[in-house]
CSV table of C-alpha atoms in Angstrom, one decimal:
chain,number,residue,atom,x,y,z
R,1,MET,CA,111.4,109.2,48.2
R,2,LEU,CA,111.7,111.3,51.3
R,3,ALA,CA,108.0,111.8,51.4
R,4,SER,CA,107.5,108.0,51.2
R,5,ILE,CA,110.0,107.5,54.1
R,6,GLY,CA,108.2,110.2,56.1
R,7,ASN,CA,104.8,108.6,55.6
R,8,GLY,CA,106.2,105.2,56.6
R,9,TRP,CA,107.7,106.7,59.8
R,10,HIS,CA,104.4,108.4,60.5
R,11,THR,CA,102.4,105.2,60.0
R,12,GLY,CA,104.8,103.3,62.2
R,13,ALA,CA,104.5,105.9,64.9
R,14,MET,CA,100.7,105.8,64.8
R,15,VAL,CA,100.7,102.0,65.1
R,16,VAL,CA,103.0,102.1,68.1
R,17,LEU,CA,100.9,104.8,69.7
R,18,PHE,CA,97.7,102.8,69.1
R,19,ILE,CA,99.3,99.7,70.6
R,20,LEU,CA,100.4,101.6,73.7
R,21,CYS,CA,96.9,103.1,74.1
R,22,ILE,CA,95.2,99.7,74.1
R,23,TYR,CA,98.1,97.7,75.8
R,24,PRO,CA,96.1,97.1,79.0
R,25,VAL,CA,93.3,95.6,76.9
R,26,LEU,CA,95.7,93.5,74.8
R,27,GLY,CA,97.5,92.3,77.9
R,28,ALA,CA,94.3,91.2,79.6
R,29,MET,CA,93.1,89.4,76.6
R,30,TYR,CA,96.5,87.7,76.0
R,31,TRP,CA,96.5,86.4,79.6
R,32,PHE,CA,92.9,85.3,79.3
R,33,TRP,CA,93.5,83.2,76.1
R,34,GLY,CA,96.7,81.9,77.6
R,35,ALA,CA,94.7,80.6,80.5
R,36,VAL,CA,92.2,79.0,78.1
R,37,ALA,CA,95.1,77.3,76.3
R,38,TYR,CA,96.5,76.1,79.7
R,39,THR,CA,93.1,74.6,80.6
R,40,LEU,CA,92.8,72.9,77.2
R,41,PHE,CA,96.4,71.6,76.7
R,42,ARG,CA,98.4,71.8,80.0
R,43,ARG,CA,96.0,71.1,82.8
R,44,GLN,CA,96.7,67.4,82.5
R,45,ASP,CA,100.2,68.2,83.7
R,46,GLU,CA,98.9,68.8,87.2
R,47,LEU,CA,99.2,66.0,89.8
R,48,SER,CA,97.3,62.8,89.3
R,49,ALA,CA,94.9,62.2,92.1
R,50,VAL,CA,96.2,58.6,92.5
R,51,ALA,CA,99.9,59.2,92.1
R,52,GLU,CA,101.9,58.5,95.3
R,53,LEU,CA,105.5,58.6,96.4
R,54,THR,CA,107.4,55.3,96.9
R,55,PHE,CA,109.8,57.1,99.3
R,56,ASP,CA,110.4,60.5,100.8
R,57,PRO,CA,113.5,62.2,99.3
R,58,PHE,CA,115.3,64.5,101.8
R,59,ILE,CA,114.3,68.1,101.6
R,60,THR,CA,115.7,71.3,103.1
R,61,ILE,CA,113.2,74.0,104.0
R,62,MET,CA,115.2,77.2,103.9
R,63,VAL,CA,113.9,80.2,105.8
R,64,PRO,CA,116.0,83.4,105.3
R,65,ALA,CA,115.1,85.7,108.1
R,66,HIS,CA,115.9,89.3,109.1
R,67,ASP,CA,114.2,90.7,112.2
R,68,GLU,CA,111.3,88.4,112.1
R,69,GLU,CA,110.6,88.0,115.9
R,70,VAL,CA,106.8,88.6,115.4
R,71,VAL,CA,106.1,85.7,113.1
R,72,LEU,CA,109.2,83.4,113.1
R,73,GLN,CA,108.4,81.1,116.0
R,74,SER,CA,104.8,80.5,114.9
R,75,THR,CA,106.0,79.7,111.3
R,76,LEU,CA,108.8,77.4,112.5
R,77,GLU,CA,106.6,75.5,114.9
R,78,TYR,CA,104.2,74.9,112.1
R,79,LEU,CA,106.9,73.7,109.7
R,80,LEU,CA,108.4,71.4,112.3
R,81,ASN,CA,105.2,69.9,113.6
R,82,GLU,CA,102.4,70.1,111.1
R,83,LEU,CA,103.7,68.9,107.7
R,84,ASN,CA,102.8,65.4,106.4
R,85,TYR,CA,106.3,64.5,105.5
R,86,SER,CA,109.0,62.5,107.3
R,87,ASN,CA,112.3,63.3,105.8
R,88,TYR,CA,113.3,67.0,106.0
R,89,GLU,CA,115.1,69.6,107.9
R,90,VAL,CA,114.4,73.3,108.5
R,91,LEU,CA,117.4,75.6,107.9
R,92,VAL,CA,117.1,79.2,109.1
R,93,ILE,CA,119.5,81.7,107.7
R,94,ASP,CA,119.6,84.5,110.3
R,95,ASP,CA,120.7,87.5,108.2
R,96,GLY,CA,122.0,90.0,110.8
R,97,SER,CA,118.9,90.2,112.9
R,98,THR,CA,119.0,92.8,115.6
R,99,ASP,CA,115.7,92.0,117.4
R,100,GLN,CA,114.8,88.8,119.4
R,101,THR,CA,115.2,86.5,116.4
R,102,PRO,CA,118.5,84.9,117.6
R,103,THR,CA,117.0,84.3,121.0
R,104,ILE,CA,113.9,82.7,119.6
R,105,LEU,CA,116.0,80.4,117.3
R,106,ALA,CA,118.3,79.3,120.2
R,107,LYS,CA,115.3,78.2,122.3
R,108,LEU,CA,113.6,76.4,119.4
R,109,GLN,CA,116.9,74.5,118.6
R,110,GLU,CA,116.8,73.0,122.1
R,111,ARG,CA,113.4,71.4,121.2
R,112,TYR,CA,113.8,70.4,117.6
R,113,PRO,CA,116.8,68.4,116.4
R,114,ASN,CA,115.9,68.9,112.7
R,115,LEU,CA,116.1,72.7,113.1
R,116,ARG,CA,119.5,74.2,112.0
R,117,VAL,CA,120.6,77.8,112.1
R,118,VAL,CA,123.2,79.7,110.2
R,119,ARG,CA,124.0,83.1,111.5
R,120,ILE,CA,125.3,85.9,109.2
R,121,GLU,CA,126.5,88.8,111.3
R,122,ALA,CA,125.9,91.6,108.8
R,123,ASN,CA,122.6,92.0,106.9
R,124,LYS,CA,123.4,91.4,103.2
R,125,GLY,CA,120.0,90.5,101.9
R,126,LYS,CA,117.9,87.5,101.1
R,127,ALA,CA,119.8,86.4,98.0
R,128,HIS,CA,123.1,86.4,99.8
R,129,ALA,CA,121.5,84.5,102.7
R,130,PHE,CA,120.1,81.9,100.3
R,131,ASN,CA,123.4,81.5,98.6
R,132,VAL,CA,125.1,80.9,101.9
R,133,GLY,CA,122.4,78.5,103.0
R,134,MET,CA,122.5,76.6,99.8
R,135,PHE,CA,125.9,75.1,100.7
R,136,PHE,CA,124.8,74.2,104.2
R,137,ALA,CA,121.6,72.5,103.0
R,138,LYS,CA,121.6,68.7,103.2
R,139,GLY,CA,118.7,68.2,100.9
R,140,LYS,CA,118.8,67.5,97.2
R,141,TYR,CA,115.7,69.8,97.0
R,142,ILE,CA,115.5,73.2,98.7
R,143,LEU,CA,112.2,74.9,99.5
R,144,SER,CA,112.4,78.7,99.8
R,145,ASN,CA,109.9,79.5,102.6
R,146,ASP,CA,109.4,83.1,103.8
R,147,ALA,CA,109.2,83.7,107.6
R,148,ASP,CA,105.5,84.7,107.3
R,149,THR,CA,104.4,82.0,104.9
R,150,LEU,CA,102.7,78.7,105.7
R,151,PRO,CA,102.5,75.8,103.2
R,152,GLU,CA,99.6,73.4,103.2
R,153,ARG,CA,100.3,70.3,105.2
R,154,ASP,CA,100.7,68.1,102.1
R,155,ALA,CA,102.9,70.6,100.3
R,156,LEU,CA,106.2,68.7,100.5
R,157,ARG,CA,104.6,65.4,99.4
R,158,LYS,CA,103.1,67.2,96.4
R,159,TYR,CA,106.3,68.9,95.4
R,160,MET,CA,108.1,65.5,95.4
R,161,ARG,CA,105.3,63.9,93.4
R,162,TYR,CA,106.0,66.5,90.7
R,163,PHE,CA,109.8,66.1,90.9
R,164,GLU,CA,109.7,62.3,90.9
R,165,SER,CA,107.3,62.1,88.0
R,166,SER,CA,108.4,61.1,84.5
R,167,ALA,CA,108.7,64.8,83.5
R,168,GLY,CA,110.2,65.9,86.8
R,169,VAL,CA,113.8,65.1,85.9
R,170,ASN,CA,113.8,68.3,83.8
R,171,TYR,CA,112.3,70.6,86.4
R,172,ALA,CA,114.7,73.2,87.8
R,173,ALA,CA,112.1,74.7,90.1
R,174,ILE,CA,108.5,74.3,91.1
R,175,THR,CA,106.6,77.3,92.3
R,176,ALA,CA,103.3,76.9,94.1
R,177,ASN,CA,100.0,78.9,94.3
R,178,MET,CA,99.8,81.8,96.8
R,179,ASP,CA,96.7,82.3,98.9
R,180,VAL,CA,96.3,85.5,100.9
R,181,TYR,CA,96.1,84.7,104.6
R,182,ASN,CA,95.1,88.0,106.1
R,183,ARG,CA,91.9,89.1,104.4
R,184,THR,CA,90.5,91.2,107.2
R,185,THR,CA,91.3,94.5,105.6
R,186,LEU,CA,90.2,96.1,102.3
R,187,TRP,CA,93.8,95.8,101.0
R,188,GLY,CA,94.0,92.1,102.0
R,189,LYS,CA,90.7,91.4,100.2
R,190,SER,CA,91.9,93.3,97.1
R,191,GLN,CA,95.2,91.4,97.0
R,192,THR,CA,93.2,88.1,97.1
R,193,VAL,CA,91.9,89.1,93.7
R,194,GLU,CA,95.3,90.3,92.6
R,195,PHE,CA,97.2,87.1,93.5
R,196,SER,CA,94.5,85.0,91.9
R,197,SER,CA,94.8,87.1,88.8
R,198,ILE,CA,98.6,87.0,88.7
R,199,VAL,CA,99.0,83.4,89.7
R,200,GLY,CA,95.8,82.0,88.1
R,201,ILE,CA,96.2,83.7,84.7
R,202,ILE,CA,99.8,84.9,84.1
R,203,LYS,CA,101.7,81.9,85.3
R,204,ARG,CA,99.2,79.5,83.6
R,205,SER,CA,99.5,81.6,80.3
R,206,GLN,CA,103.3,81.6,80.4
R,207,THR,CA,103.3,77.8,81.1
R,208,ALA,CA,101.0,77.2,78.2
R,209,VAL,CA,102.6,79.5,75.6
R,210,ASN,CA,106.3,79.2,76.6
R,211,ASN,CA,106.6,76.3,79.1
R,212,THR,CA,108.4,78.8,81.3
R,213,MET,CA,107.7,81.6,83.7
R,214,TYR,CA,108.6,85.3,84.1
R,215,ALA,CA,109.1,85.0,87.8
R,216,TYR,CA,109.1,82.4,90.6
R,217,SER,CA,107.6,83.1,93.9
R,218,GLY,CA,110.3,83.7,96.5
R,219,ALA,CA,107.9,82.6,99.3
R,220,ASN,CA,107.1,79.1,98.0
R,221,THR,CA,109.4,77.8,95.3
R,222,MET,CA,111.2,74.5,95.6
R,223,TYR,CA,114.5,74.3,93.7
R,224,ARG,CA,116.6,71.4,92.6
R,225,ARG,CA,119.8,72.2,94.4
R,226,ASP,CA,122.1,71.1,91.5
R,227,PHE,CA,120.3,73.4,89.1
R,228,LEU,CA,120.7,76.3,91.4
R,229,ILE,CA,124.4,75.8,91.6
R,230,SER,CA,124.5,75.4,87.8
R,231,VAL,CA,123.5,79.1,87.3
R,232,GLY,CA,125.7,80.3,90.1
R,233,GLY,CA,123.0,80.8,92.7
R,234,PHE,CA,121.0,84.0,93.2
R,235,ARG,CA,122.2,87.4,92.0
R,236,GLN,CA,123.0,89.2,95.3
R,237,ASP,CA,122.8,92.8,94.0
R,238,ARG,CA,119.2,92.5,92.6
R,239,ALA,CA,116.0,93.8,94.1
R,240,THR,CA,114.1,90.6,93.5
R,241,GLU,CA,116.1,87.4,93.6
R,242,ASP,CA,113.1,85.3,92.6
R,243,ILE,CA,112.6,87.1,89.3
R,244,SER,CA,116.3,87.1,88.4
R,245,ILE,CA,116.8,83.4,89.1
R,246,ALA,CA,113.8,82.5,86.9
R,247,TRP,CA,115.3,84.4,83.9
R,248,ASP,CA,118.8,83.0,84.6
R,249,GLN,CA,117.5,79.5,84.5
R,250,THR,CA,115.2,80.1,81.5
R,251,PHE,CA,118.1,81.4,79.4
R,252,ILE,CA,120.0,78.1,79.7
R,253,ASN,CA,116.8,76.2,78.9
R,254,MET,CA,116.0,74.9,82.4
R,255,THR,CA,112.3,74.1,82.8
R,256,PRO,CA,110.3,75.5,85.7
R,257,LYS,CA,106.9,74.2,86.7
R,258,PHE,CA,103.8,76.0,88.1
R,259,ALA,CA,101.8,73.9,90.5
R,260,PRO,CA,98.5,75.5,91.2
R,261,ASP,CA,97.4,72.6,93.4
R,262,ILE,CA,100.1,73.3,96.0
R,263,ILE,CA,98.8,76.0,98.3
R,264,PHE,CA,100.8,78.4,100.5
R,265,HIS,CA,99.2,80.9,102.8
R,266,MET,CA,100.9,84.3,103.0
R,267,ASN,CA,100.6,87.6,104.8
R,268,VAL,CA,100.3,90.6,102.5
R,269,PRO,CA,100.9,94.3,103.3
R,270,GLU,CA,97.9,95.8,105.0
R,271,SER,CA,98.7,99.5,104.5
R,272,LEU,CA,99.1,101.4,101.3
R,273,HIS,CA,102.6,102.5,102.4
R,274,ASP,CA,103.9,99.0,102.8
R,275,LEU,CA,102.1,97.8,99.7
R,276,TYR,CA,103.6,100.6,97.6
R,277,ARG,CA,107.1,99.8,99.0
R,278,GLN,CA,106.7,96.2,98.1
R,279,ARG,CA,105.6,97.0,94.6
R,280,LYS,CA,108.5,99.3,94.1
R,281,ARG,CA,110.9,96.5,94.8
R,282,TRP,CA,109.0,94.2,92.4
R,283,ALA,CA,109.0,96.9,89.7
R,284,GLN,CA,112.7,97.5,90.1
R,285,GLY,CA,113.5,93.8,90.0
R,286,GLY,CA,111.5,93.4,86.8
R,287,THR,CA,113.2,96.3,85.1
R,288,GLU,CA,116.6,94.9,86.2
R,289,VAL,CA,116.0,91.6,84.4
R,290,TRP,CA,114.7,93.5,81.4
R,291,LEU,CA,117.9,95.6,81.2
R,292,THR,CA,120.1,92.5,81.8
R,293,ASN,CA,118.5,90.3,79.1
R,294,PHE,CA,117.1,92.6,76.4
R,295,GLY,CA,120.4,92.9,74.4
R,296,ARG,CA,120.9,89.1,74.5
R,297,ILE,CA,117.5,88.5,72.8
R,298,VAL,CA,118.1,91.3,70.2
R,299,ARG,CA,121.5,89.8,69.3
R,300,HIS,CA,120.3,86.1,69.3
R,301,PRO,CA,116.5,86.2,68.6
R,302,TRP,CA,116.4,82.6,67.3
R,303,ARG,CA,118.4,81.1,70.1
R,304,PHE,CA,116.1,82.7,72.7
R,305,ARG,CA,112.9,82.5,70.7
R,306,HIS,CA,111.1,80.7,73.6
R,307,VAL,CA,111.3,83.9,75.7
R,308,ILE,CA,110.6,86.5,73.0
R,309,SER,CA,106.9,86.9,74.0
R,310,ILE,CA,107.7,87.4,77.6
R,311,MET,CA,110.4,89.9,76.8
R,312,LEU,CA,108.0,91.7,74.4
R,313,ASP,CA,105.3,91.9,77.2
R,314,THR,CA,107.9,93.2,79.7
R,315,THR,CA,109.1,95.8,77.2
R,316,LEU,CA,105.6,97.0,76.5
R,317,SER,CA,104.8,97.1,80.2
R,318,ILE,CA,107.8,99.4,80.9
R,319,VAL,CA,107.3,101.6,77.9
R,320,TRP,CA,103.6,101.8,78.6
R,321,SER,CA,104.2,102.9,82.2
R,322,PHE,CA,106.1,106.0,81.0
R,323,PHE,CA,103.5,106.5,78.3
R,324,PHE,CA,100.7,106.3,80.8
R,325,TRP,CA,102.1,108.9,83.2
R,326,ILE,CA,103.3,111.3,80.5
R,327,THR,CA,100.0,111.3,78.6
R,328,SER,CA,98.1,111.6,81.9
R,329,ILE,CA,100.0,114.7,82.8
R,330,ILE,CA,99.5,116.1,79.4
R,331,PHE,CA,95.8,115.3,79.6
R,332,VAL,CA,95.4,117.0,83.0
R,333,GLY,CA,97.3,120.0,81.7
R,334,THR,CA,95.2,120.3,78.6
R,335,MET,CA,92.0,120.1,80.6
R,336,LEU,CA,93.2,122.9,82.9
R,337,HIS,CA,94.1,125.0,79.9
R,338,PHE,CA,90.6,124.5,78.5
R,339,ALA,CA,89.1,125.3,81.9
R,340,LEU,CA,91.0,128.6,82.1
R,341,ALA,CA,90.0,129.4,78.5
R,342,GLY,CA,86.3,128.7,79.3
R,343,ASN,CA,86.2,126.0,76.6
R,344,TYR,CA,84.0,123.6,78.6
R,345,GLU,CA,82.8,121.7,75.5
R,346,ARG,CA,86.4,120.4,74.9
R,347,ILE,CA,86.6,119.4,78.5
R,348,TRP,CA,83.3,117.5,78.2
R,349,HIS,CA,84.6,115.7,75.0
R,350,GLY,CA,87.9,114.9,76.7
R,351,LEU,CA,86.2,113.3,79.7
R,352,VAL,CA,83.8,111.4,77.6
R,353,MET,CA,86.5,109.9,75.4
R,354,SER,CA,88.6,109.0,78.5
R,355,MET,CA,85.6,107.3,80.1
R,356,ILE,CA,85.0,105.3,76.9
R,357,PHE,CA,88.6,104.2,76.9
R,358,MET,CA,88.4,103.3,80.6
R,359,THR,CA,85.3,101.2,80.0
R,360,PHE,CA,87.1,99.0,77.5
R,361,GLN,CA,90.0,98.6,79.9
R,362,LEU,CA,87.7,97.8,82.8
R,363,PHE,CA,85.7,95.2,80.7
R,364,ALA,CA,88.9,93.5,79.6
R,365,GLY,CA,90.3,93.5,83.2
R,366,LEU,CA,87.1,92.0,84.5
R,367,ILE,CA,87.2,89.2,82.0
R,368,GLN,CA,90.8,88.4,83.1
R,369,VAL,CA,90.0,88.5,86.8
R,370,LEU,CA,86.8,86.5,86.4
R,371,ALA,CA,88.7,83.8,84.5
R,372,ALA,CA,91.4,83.8,87.2
R,373,LEU,CA,88.9,83.5,90.1
R,374,LEU,CA,87.1,80.6,88.3
R,375,LEU,CA,90.3,78.7,87.6
R,376,ASP,CA,92.0,79.3,91.0
R,377,LEU,CA,90.9,76.8,93.6
R,378,ARG,CA,87.8,75.9,91.6
R,379,GLY,CA,86.1,79.2,92.0
R,380,ILE,CA,86.0,79.5,95.8
R,381,LYS,CA,87.3,83.1,95.7
R,382,LEU,CA,84.5,84.4,93.4
R,383,ARG,CA,83.1,86.3,96.4
R,384,TYR,CA,86.1,88.6,96.1
R,385,LEU,CA,85.1,89.7,92.6
R,386,PHE,CA,83.5,92.7,94.3
R,387,PHE,CA,86.9,94.1,95.1
R,388,THR,CA,88.1,93.9,91.5
R,389,PRO,CA,87.7,97.6,90.7
R,390,LEU,CA,90.0,98.6,93.5
R,391,TYR,CA,92.6,96.0,92.2
R,392,LEU,CA,92.3,97.3,88.7
R,393,LEU,CA,92.6,100.9,89.8
R,394,PHE,CA,95.7,100.1,91.8
R,395,THR,CA,97.3,98.1,88.9
R,396,TRP,CA,96.7,100.8,86.3
R,397,MET,CA,97.9,103.7,88.4
R,398,ILE,CA,100.3,102.5,91.1
R,399,ASN,CA,102.2,99.8,89.2
R,400,PRO,CA,103.2,102.1,86.3
R,401,LEU,CA,104.3,104.7,88.9
R,402,THR,CA,106.5,102.2,90.6
R,403,ILE,CA,108.2,101.3,87.3
R,404,VAL,CA,108.8,104.9,86.5
R,405,THR,CA,110.1,105.9,89.9
R,406,THR,CA,112.5,102.9,90.2
R,407,PHE,CA,113.9,102.9,86.7
R,408,ILE,CA,117.0,105.0,87.5
R,409,GLN,CA,117.8,102.8,90.4
R,410,ALA,CA,117.5,99.7,88.2
R,411,VAL,CA,119.9,101.3,85.7
R,412,LYS,CA,122.3,101.9,88.6
R,413,THR,CA,122.0,98.3,89.7
R,414,ILE,CA,123.0,97.1,86.3
R,415,GLY,CA,125.8,99.5,86.4
R,416,GLY,CA,127.2,97.8,89.5
R,417,GLN,CA,125.6,100.0,92.2
R,418,GLY,CA,123.0,97.6,93.4
R,419,VAL,CA,122.6,96.3,97.0
R,420,GLY,CA,120.7,93.4,98.3
R,421,THR,CA,120.1,94.3,101.9
R,422,TRP,CA,116.5,94.1,103.1
R,423,VAL,CA,114.2,95.7,105.7
R,424,SER,CA,111.5,93.5,107.1
R,425,PRO,CA,108.0,94.9,106.8
R,426,LYS,CA,105.7,95.4,109.8
R,427,ARG,CA,104.3,92.0,110.7
R,428,LYS,CA,101.3,90.6,112.6
R,429,GLY,CA,101.4,87.3,114.4
R,430,LEU,CA,100.2,84.2,112.6
R,431,ASP,CA,97.5,81.9,113.9
R,432,HIS,CA,97.6,78.7,112.0
R,433,ASP,CA,95.2,76.6,114.0
């Protein structure tokens, strides 16, 4: 009896170990086939080329800002002058800026009557700023627009065509498609591949399989204001307000929408330091929603069956991150031991096996990225496929590292020690001509 139980545990452990070993391959294939399913069954949900608005509902474009003197004026002038829409306001929430942001805003208000500003004296974070602004907003719909992000000129009209469609009455939020604006550096070009892969594959897959999304985009999501209030707004102590609000709305069966045909142009971090800091915040936010919601799904799996696959993927991603770095350290230590012992044959075998494993991972990743680049904007980004290896290397090594190094802070946040204050990254000016 005990032997049978022991064999069962051993078999189960081997299965789990095998799944963790091939998780990157399984994940890439899952997103690939999810995108295929989206193309076959959900693509018709995108905007009809002939559908038009009969009127322009009033929209509030909300721009939470903290020390954004470099890019804010250019962004606001674009939003106030260049959009093909007639019925909107721009509401800037100045969250305790200590640079020239207040001065810039005061001068712009003299020129633009539909620009409004709410000043928060102490920096309390983007989520807090958005929650405050939500009650000053005049629009039934609120577009979250970062200070360094530019929507395409027809973006508001496209959002409204989605919301005013027959299915739009159920949409809690519509998140658009991010396009990298600054592609002059190696990191910018690599993130062009990454955002196409994330947006083009993962959001399409989640829409096709679950009709929901793991995360909205904080830089370009339009919310139905009443639905925001229904979930109590954004969680102010979380690292990523856009991930947490997506899960909060999903758990009460609100429907989000991914709109790949609405394009926003964004600045991305151009140094490895800024990129790593950004990804640490994303990783912490993802772990926070996992810790918040894991127990709810375990206790009520049937009620929350529509998010089980997303929760399973998130769980595997977090567990695999620890598995990856622990096994990598063990592997390096073992190779050093063999080197000191002069056992070069074992070193050769270890390197060959690891290269075979990496080849399978690379092939699966290339399939995912190739599918993403073909789907996103009808393949115009295929020229960036060359930078895929750098993206894959970063994803496989840095992303797991950010999950591991922020896990304790995420636990502290769930325990009530989280803070939502923000520090703006280094910016370069925008040229939107």
